[in-house]
XYZ file of C-alpha atoms in Angstrom:
387
model
C 12.822 -18.001 -2.087
C 10.474 -15.412 -3.563
C 9.704 -15.583 -7.290
C 10.858 -12.619 -9.357
C 8.351 -10.028 -10.560
C 9.424 -7.589 -13.273
C 7.404 -4.355 -13.201
C 7.534 -1.778 -16.019
C 6.512 1.806 -15.204
C 6.688 4.885 -17.448
C 5.801 8.222 -15.875
C 5.786 10.988 -18.455
C 4.065 14.239 -17.473
C 4.060 14.041 -13.676
C 4.902 11.598 -10.911
C 1.492 9.989 -10.393
C 2.304 6.771 -12.219
C 5.594 6.478 -10.355
C 3.998 7.143 -6.951
C 1.334 4.515 -7.526
C 3.943 2.055 -8.798
C 6.103 2.584 -5.701
C 3.060 1.943 -3.499
C 2.340 -1.221 -5.471
C 5.959 -2.346 -5.184
C 5.731 -1.908 -1.423
C 2.906 -4.443 -1.271
C 4.244 -6.752 -3.985
C 7.605 -7.079 -2.243
C 5.903 -9.002 0.566
C 5.388 -11.902 -1.860
C 7.803 -11.280 -4.751
C 11.361 -10.213 -5.473
C 10.452 -6.991 -7.302
C 12.504 -5.373 -10.056
C 11.115 -2.045 -11.279
C 11.968 -0.874 -14.791
C 11.596 2.889 -14.503
C 11.234 4.806 -17.759
C 10.921 8.395 -16.506
C 13.037 10.892 -14.650
C 13.368 10.048 -10.953
C 12.750 13.042 -8.658
C 15.160 13.322 -5.710
C 12.357 13.195 -3.117
C 10.974 9.871 -4.366
C 12.672 6.818 -2.908
C 11.667 3.260 -3.852
C 10.427 0.916 -1.110
C 13.033 -1.088 0.753
C 14.075 -4.250 -1.034
C 12.865 -3.129 -4.466
C 15.532 -2.982 -7.150
C 15.082 -0.072 -9.566
C 16.548 -0.353 -13.053
C 16.598 3.094 -14.645
C 15.951 3.153 -18.380
C 17.184 6.097 -20.470
C 14.593 8.603 -19.238
C 11.833 9.854 -21.517
C 8.946 12.126 -20.646
C 6.329 14.482 -22.016
C 6.541 18.230 -22.391
C 3.598 20.452 -21.465
C 2.406 20.345 -25.089
C 2.409 16.545 -25.013
C 5.487 16.009 -27.175
C 7.978 13.328 -26.159
C 11.365 14.488 -24.865
C 14.571 12.831 -23.730
C 15.668 13.760 -20.199
C 19.224 12.733 -21.064
C 20.728 15.554 -23.127
C 23.181 13.115 -24.683
C 20.410 11.045 -26.270
C 17.805 11.758 -28.905
C 14.361 10.261 -28.328
C 15.063 7.741 -31.086
C 18.366 6.658 -29.562
C 16.853 6.488 -26.090
C 14.194 4.109 -27.386
C 16.827 1.896 -28.992
C 18.773 1.634 -25.739
C 15.626 1.102 -23.653
C 14.372 -1.708 -25.854
C 17.623 -3.632 -25.532
C 17.950 -2.979 -21.798
C 14.437 -4.263 -21.111
C 15.165 -7.480 -22.982
C 18.546 -7.865 -21.264
C 16.987 -7.501 -17.798
C 14.198 -9.933 -18.673
C 16.643 -12.558 -19.933
C 18.976 -12.132 -16.971
C 16.313 -12.282 -14.246
C 13.806 -14.756 -15.765
C 10.782 -13.376 -13.910
C 7.758 -15.558 -13.285
C 5.439 -12.524 -13.252
C 5.608 -9.473 -15.510
C 3.486 -6.457 -14.565
C 3.155 -3.623 -17.073
C 1.816 -0.288 -15.982
C -0.903 1.167 -18.241
C 0.002 -0.336 -21.641
C -1.927 -1.134 -23.848
C -4.726 1.001 -22.327
C -2.414 4.008 -22.604
C 1.232 4.805 -23.335
C 0.819 3.913 -27.011
C 4.041 5.777 -27.813
C 5.940 3.263 -25.687
C 4.820 0.218 -27.653
C 8.377 -0.003 -28.998
C 9.568 -0.700 -25.460
C 7.025 -3.383 -24.765
C 5.968 -5.283 -27.876
C 9.443 -6.880 -28.336
C 9.289 -8.001 -24.691
C 5.756 -9.346 -25.076
C 6.676 -11.176 -28.282
C 9.613 -12.817 -26.523
C 7.347 -13.885 -23.654
C 4.809 -15.341 -26.074
C 7.571 -17.379 -27.674
C 8.309 -19.159 -24.367
C 5.102 -21.184 -24.478
C 4.396 -23.084 -21.240
C 7.444 -21.524 -19.598
C 6.147 -17.980 -20.087
C 5.614 -15.789 -17.018
C 2.231 -14.497 -15.947
C 1.666 -11.152 -17.684
C -0.671 -8.576 -16.152
C -1.542 -4.946 -16.801
C -1.851 -2.346 -14.045
C -4.210 0.613 -14.690
C -5.813 3.381 -12.661
C -9.494 4.196 -12.106
C -10.191 6.422 -15.146
C -8.597 6.372 -18.600
C -8.015 9.483 -20.717
C -10.569 10.076 -23.462
C -9.377 9.889 -27.086
C -12.019 11.988 -28.860
C -12.892 10.835 -32.354
C -10.168 8.180 -32.220
C -11.566 6.476 -29.114
C -13.006 3.373 -30.775
C -9.902 2.676 -32.864
C -7.630 3.167 -29.850
C -9.742 0.912 -27.645
C -9.976 -1.772 -30.326
C -6.193 -1.829 -30.672
C -5.755 -2.005 -26.899
C -8.240 -4.863 -26.646
C -6.466 -6.861 -29.371
C -3.073 -6.425 -27.709
C -4.449 -7.325 -24.284
C -6.140 -10.425 -25.654
C -2.959 -11.579 -27.401
C -0.390 -10.989 -24.672
C -1.957 -10.535 -21.237
C -3.327 -12.909 -18.613
C -5.074 -10.321 -16.445
C -5.939 -6.648 -16.095
C -5.724 -5.122 -12.617
C -7.843 -1.980 -12.234
C -6.710 -0.002 -9.201
C -10.104 1.384 -8.249
C -13.169 0.722 -6.188
C -15.840 -0.356 -8.723
C -18.416 1.683 -6.777
C -16.485 4.778 -7.898
C -15.385 3.864 -11.431
C -15.559 0.830 -13.708
C -13.317 0.150 -16.674
C -16.259 0.018 -19.103
C -17.018 3.679 -18.421
C -13.810 4.880 -20.073
C -12.929 1.830 -22.229
C -15.492 0.751 -24.834
C -13.895 -1.333 -27.601
C -15.848 -2.988 -30.378
C -13.373 -5.882 -30.092
C -14.461 -7.746 -26.919
C -11.889 -7.804 -24.125
C -11.424 -11.476 -23.218
C -8.776 -10.960 -20.540
C -10.098 -11.234 -16.963
C -10.471 -7.848 -15.253
C -9.888 -7.621 -11.496
C -10.677 -4.601 -9.322
C -8.081 -4.283 -6.598
C -9.343 -1.202 -4.785
C -7.352 2.024 -4.728
C -3.596 1.810 -4.239
C -2.161 3.896 -1.401
C 1.150 3.718 0.455
C 1.242 1.688 3.660
C 3.338 4.223 5.562
C 2.460 6.124 8.719
C -1.162 7.217 8.956
C -0.478 10.624 10.524
C -3.986 10.447 12.005
C -2.719 11.953 15.253
C -1.749 15.240 13.556
C -4.050 18.117 14.516
C -5.221 20.259 11.573
C -3.430 23.580 11.345
C -4.623 27.032 10.276
C -2.965 27.182 6.858
C -3.987 26.169 3.342
C -1.836 23.831 1.246
C -1.695 24.450 -2.504
C -0.182 21.675 -4.628
C 0.032 20.594 -8.259
C 1.427 17.065 -8.283
C 4.825 16.881 -9.937
C 4.430 20.521 -10.949
C 5.213 20.339 -14.646
C 1.703 21.570 -15.531
C 1.053 23.403 -12.267
C 2.095 26.964 -13.180
C -1.423 28.426 -13.768
C -2.801 27.111 -10.457
C 0.251 28.026 -8.386
C 0.491 31.513 -9.879
C -3.209 32.152 -9.320
C -2.836 30.997 -5.703
C 0.022 33.443 -5.011
C -2.009 36.298 -6.490
C -5.207 35.227 -4.697
C -3.361 35.319 -1.388
C -2.998 39.090 -1.830
C -6.822 39.369 -1.862
C -7.383 37.343 1.306
C -7.214 38.603 4.883
C -5.622 36.495 7.615
C -5.224 33.359 5.471
C -1.914 31.539 5.715
C -0.919 29.591 2.626
C 1.794 27.031 1.931
C 2.531 26.307 -1.715
C 4.149 23.002 -2.676
C 5.467 23.621 -6.177
C 6.441 20.071 -7.197
C 9.853 18.728 -8.233
C 9.189 19.112 -11.966
C 7.881 22.697 -11.950
C 10.038 24.467 -14.568
C 12.795 26.528 -12.961
C 11.680 29.788 -14.571
C 8.171 29.281 -13.169
C 9.617 28.561 -9.718
C 11.696 31.739 -9.800
C 8.630 33.733 -10.890
C 6.645 32.354 -7.936
C 9.452 33.335 -5.569
C 9.432 36.894 -6.938
C 5.663 37.184 -6.633
C 5.717 35.865 -3.062
C 8.717 37.875 -1.890
C 7.990 39.720 1.348
C 4.451 38.453 1.760
C 3.535 37.466 5.312
C 1.561 34.269 5.699
C 2.766 32.838 2.379
C 5.478 30.186 2.148
C 6.818 28.280 -0.843
C 8.504 24.893 -0.869
C 9.820 22.967 -3.860
C 8.568 19.496 -2.889
C 7.614 17.285 0.047
C 8.123 13.526 0.557
C 4.554 12.931 1.790
C 1.722 15.179 0.578
C -0.839 13.405 2.708
C 1.049 14.346 5.868
C 0.999 17.974 4.710
C -2.744 17.840 4.055
C -3.486 16.150 7.375
C -1.870 19.117 9.116
C -3.691 21.713 6.978
C -6.936 23.623 7.295
C -7.800 23.019 3.635
C -6.303 21.924 0.313
C -6.242 23.463 -3.165
C -4.910 21.152 -5.856
C -5.274 19.397 -9.156
C -6.902 15.957 -9.214
C -4.406 13.288 -10.140
C -5.019 9.782 -8.795
C -2.612 10.057 -5.873
C -3.558 13.594 -4.870
C -7.242 12.673 -4.832
C -6.526 9.739 -2.535
C -4.323 11.888 -0.302
C -7.252 14.300 0.080
C -9.706 11.495 0.846
C -7.410 9.881 3.415
C -6.506 13.207 5.047
C -10.238 14.118 5.326
C -9.373 17.713 4.534
C -11.730 20.245 2.891
C -10.503 20.496 -0.689
C -10.941 22.656 -3.766
C -10.053 20.887 -7.008
C -8.874 22.673 -10.165
C -8.087 19.780 -12.538
C -5.468 19.786 -15.264
C -7.408 19.678 -18.534
C -5.086 20.729 -21.372
C -4.447 18.898 -24.667
C -7.508 16.663 -24.350
C -6.611 15.427 -20.858
C -10.001 14.766 -19.254
C -9.131 12.132 -16.625
C -8.690 14.627 -13.776
C -11.891 16.457 -14.669
C -13.908 13.228 -14.621
C -12.432 12.247 -11.254
C -13.028 15.690 -9.763
C -16.634 15.831 -10.930
C -17.358 12.401 -9.463
C -15.858 13.411 -6.140
C -17.858 16.645 -6.198
C -21.096 14.681 -6.700
C -20.204 12.626 -3.632
C -19.791 15.813 -1.606
C -16.118 15.031 -1.025
C -14.577 18.093 -2.703
C -15.453 21.439 -4.259
C -14.731 21.795 -7.973
C -13.560 24.782 -10.031
C -13.424 24.547 -13.813
C -9.872 25.507 -14.860
C -11.248 27.883 -17.524
C -12.563 30.019 -14.636
C -9.262 30.054 -12.769
C -7.985 33.498 -11.862
C -6.879 35.285 -8.684
C -10.224 36.930 -7.875
C -12.294 33.824 -8.567
C -9.854 31.644 -6.661
C -9.975 33.978 -3.669
C -13.788 33.741 -3.661
C -13.598 29.950 -3.881
C -11.154 29.824 -0.967
C -13.584 31.802 1.190
C -16.297 29.237 0.367
C -13.881 26.381 0.932
C -13.189 27.488 4.488
C -16.897 26.940 5.232
C -17.100 23.596 3.406
C -17.719 20.358 5.326
C -16.716 17.379 3.133
C -18.330 13.961 3.119
C -15.943 11.038 3.517
C -16.464 8.148 1.043
C -15.863 4.599 2.200
C -13.647 3.369 -0.632
C -11.608 0.175 -0.724
C -8.033 1.415 -0.187
C -6.352 -2.004 -0.094
C -5.311 -2.014 -3.737
C -1.670 -2.896 -3.071
C -2.228 -5.991 -0.909
C -5.150 -7.099 -3.096
C -3.021 -6.810 -6.249
C -0.235 -8.816 -4.600
C -2.697 -11.529 -3.598
C -4.227 -11.703 -7.097
C -0.816 -12.006 -8.754
C 0.180 -14.644 -6.203
C -2.915 -16.648 -7.152
C -2.175 -16.309 -10.870
C 1.430 -17.332 -10.245
C 0.321 -20.380 -8.267
C -2.096 -21.426 -11.011
C 0.691 -21.168 -13.605
C 3.626 -22.666 -11.702
C 1.980 -24.767 -8.992
C 3.538 -23.043 -6.012
C 2.701 -19.969 -3.999
C 4.877 -16.903 -3.649
C 6.390 -16.730 -0.179
C-alpha cells in the first residue's frame, strides 16, 4: 500500500503553479497516494493526473493589480481563508499523510501563511510521528526590492523551523537558489535540485512544423497587451498565418475585444485555450509568448524559434530574468515589454522567422527525481520505502 502524500498548491495569477503541480503529481503518484489541496480556480481544460485526488479549497486568486480576490462570489476573502484553514486541517487529520509537500511557501505566497502555519504547527506537535515536510519551488524567485532581506530572513526562519527539505525544480546549470534568495539568516534545511518538471505525456516529436505562428500568454489574465499587439501586428505582416491562444483566464471583455479586432482577417485565428501548449508549438513555425516556467519549458522541448515578451508588472521580475538567461544561451529572442507595440512586434516577428535557436541540454527529469528524493526521505523517517 502506498503511503499518503498531501500536496498543497496555490495558483493565484495564472496557471503555471497548477500546471507544474499536476506534472509533479503525475510522477509522485508512482510512489505515493497523492492528495492535492488546490487553492485556486480550476480551469476547465486542466485535468489532474489519473489517480490523484483533488480537494478544492474555497478559491482565492490575484487580480492584475496584485490584490487578493475570492473566486467564489458568496465568500469574502476573509471568510474564504477561515474555511480553507479548517478544511486543510480536516483533510490532514483524516488522511494522516506521511509526506507533506507545500508548493512555494515560505519562499513566496506570504499572504497564504494563514493557510499553512496552523498546519505546520500541528505537524510540529506530532514529534516523532510527524510526516516529512518539504517545499517545492521553481527555478527563479520574484525579487522583493527594498524588502528582499527581511522577506528572505523570514522565509529562512520558517523553513528552518518546519521543513525537512527544499526541492528546487531547476537545473543548477541554469539557476541556483542563492541567486534569487539571499537571507542573512542561514538556511539550514537541505536543498535538492530536481531538474525541471515537465509532464510525461506524449512527446509529439513526430509532428512536422507548420507555417503558422502561435501567440500565447499562459493563463491569460495578464496577457491582454501581448495578445492585442499581436492582432494589430498581424495587419502589418504579409503572408504570415497566426494562431492566438488567449488563455482560460483572459478577462471576457478582453477576449471579446480580440474577436472584434480579428473579425474578417484571413490567416488569423483565435482560440480560448488548449490542453497542451507544447503540442501546439511543436506544430508551429515560431512562438511568441510570455516566459512563465511552463511556457519556457514548452518552448525548449518543442525546439521552436521563439520571441519572448515577459510579464513584468507590479515588480514581477521572474519572467524577465528567465527570458534574459535564455536569450544569453541563444535559445530565444527577447523583447522588453516596454517596447511592445504593433509596429515593433511586426519587426520582431520578421527577425524571428530568420532565427535559428540553440537547444540547451537541461535536466528535464524533475518529476521522477522529486518522487525519488521524497521516497528516500520517507524511508529515512519511517523505515520503509514507498511502493
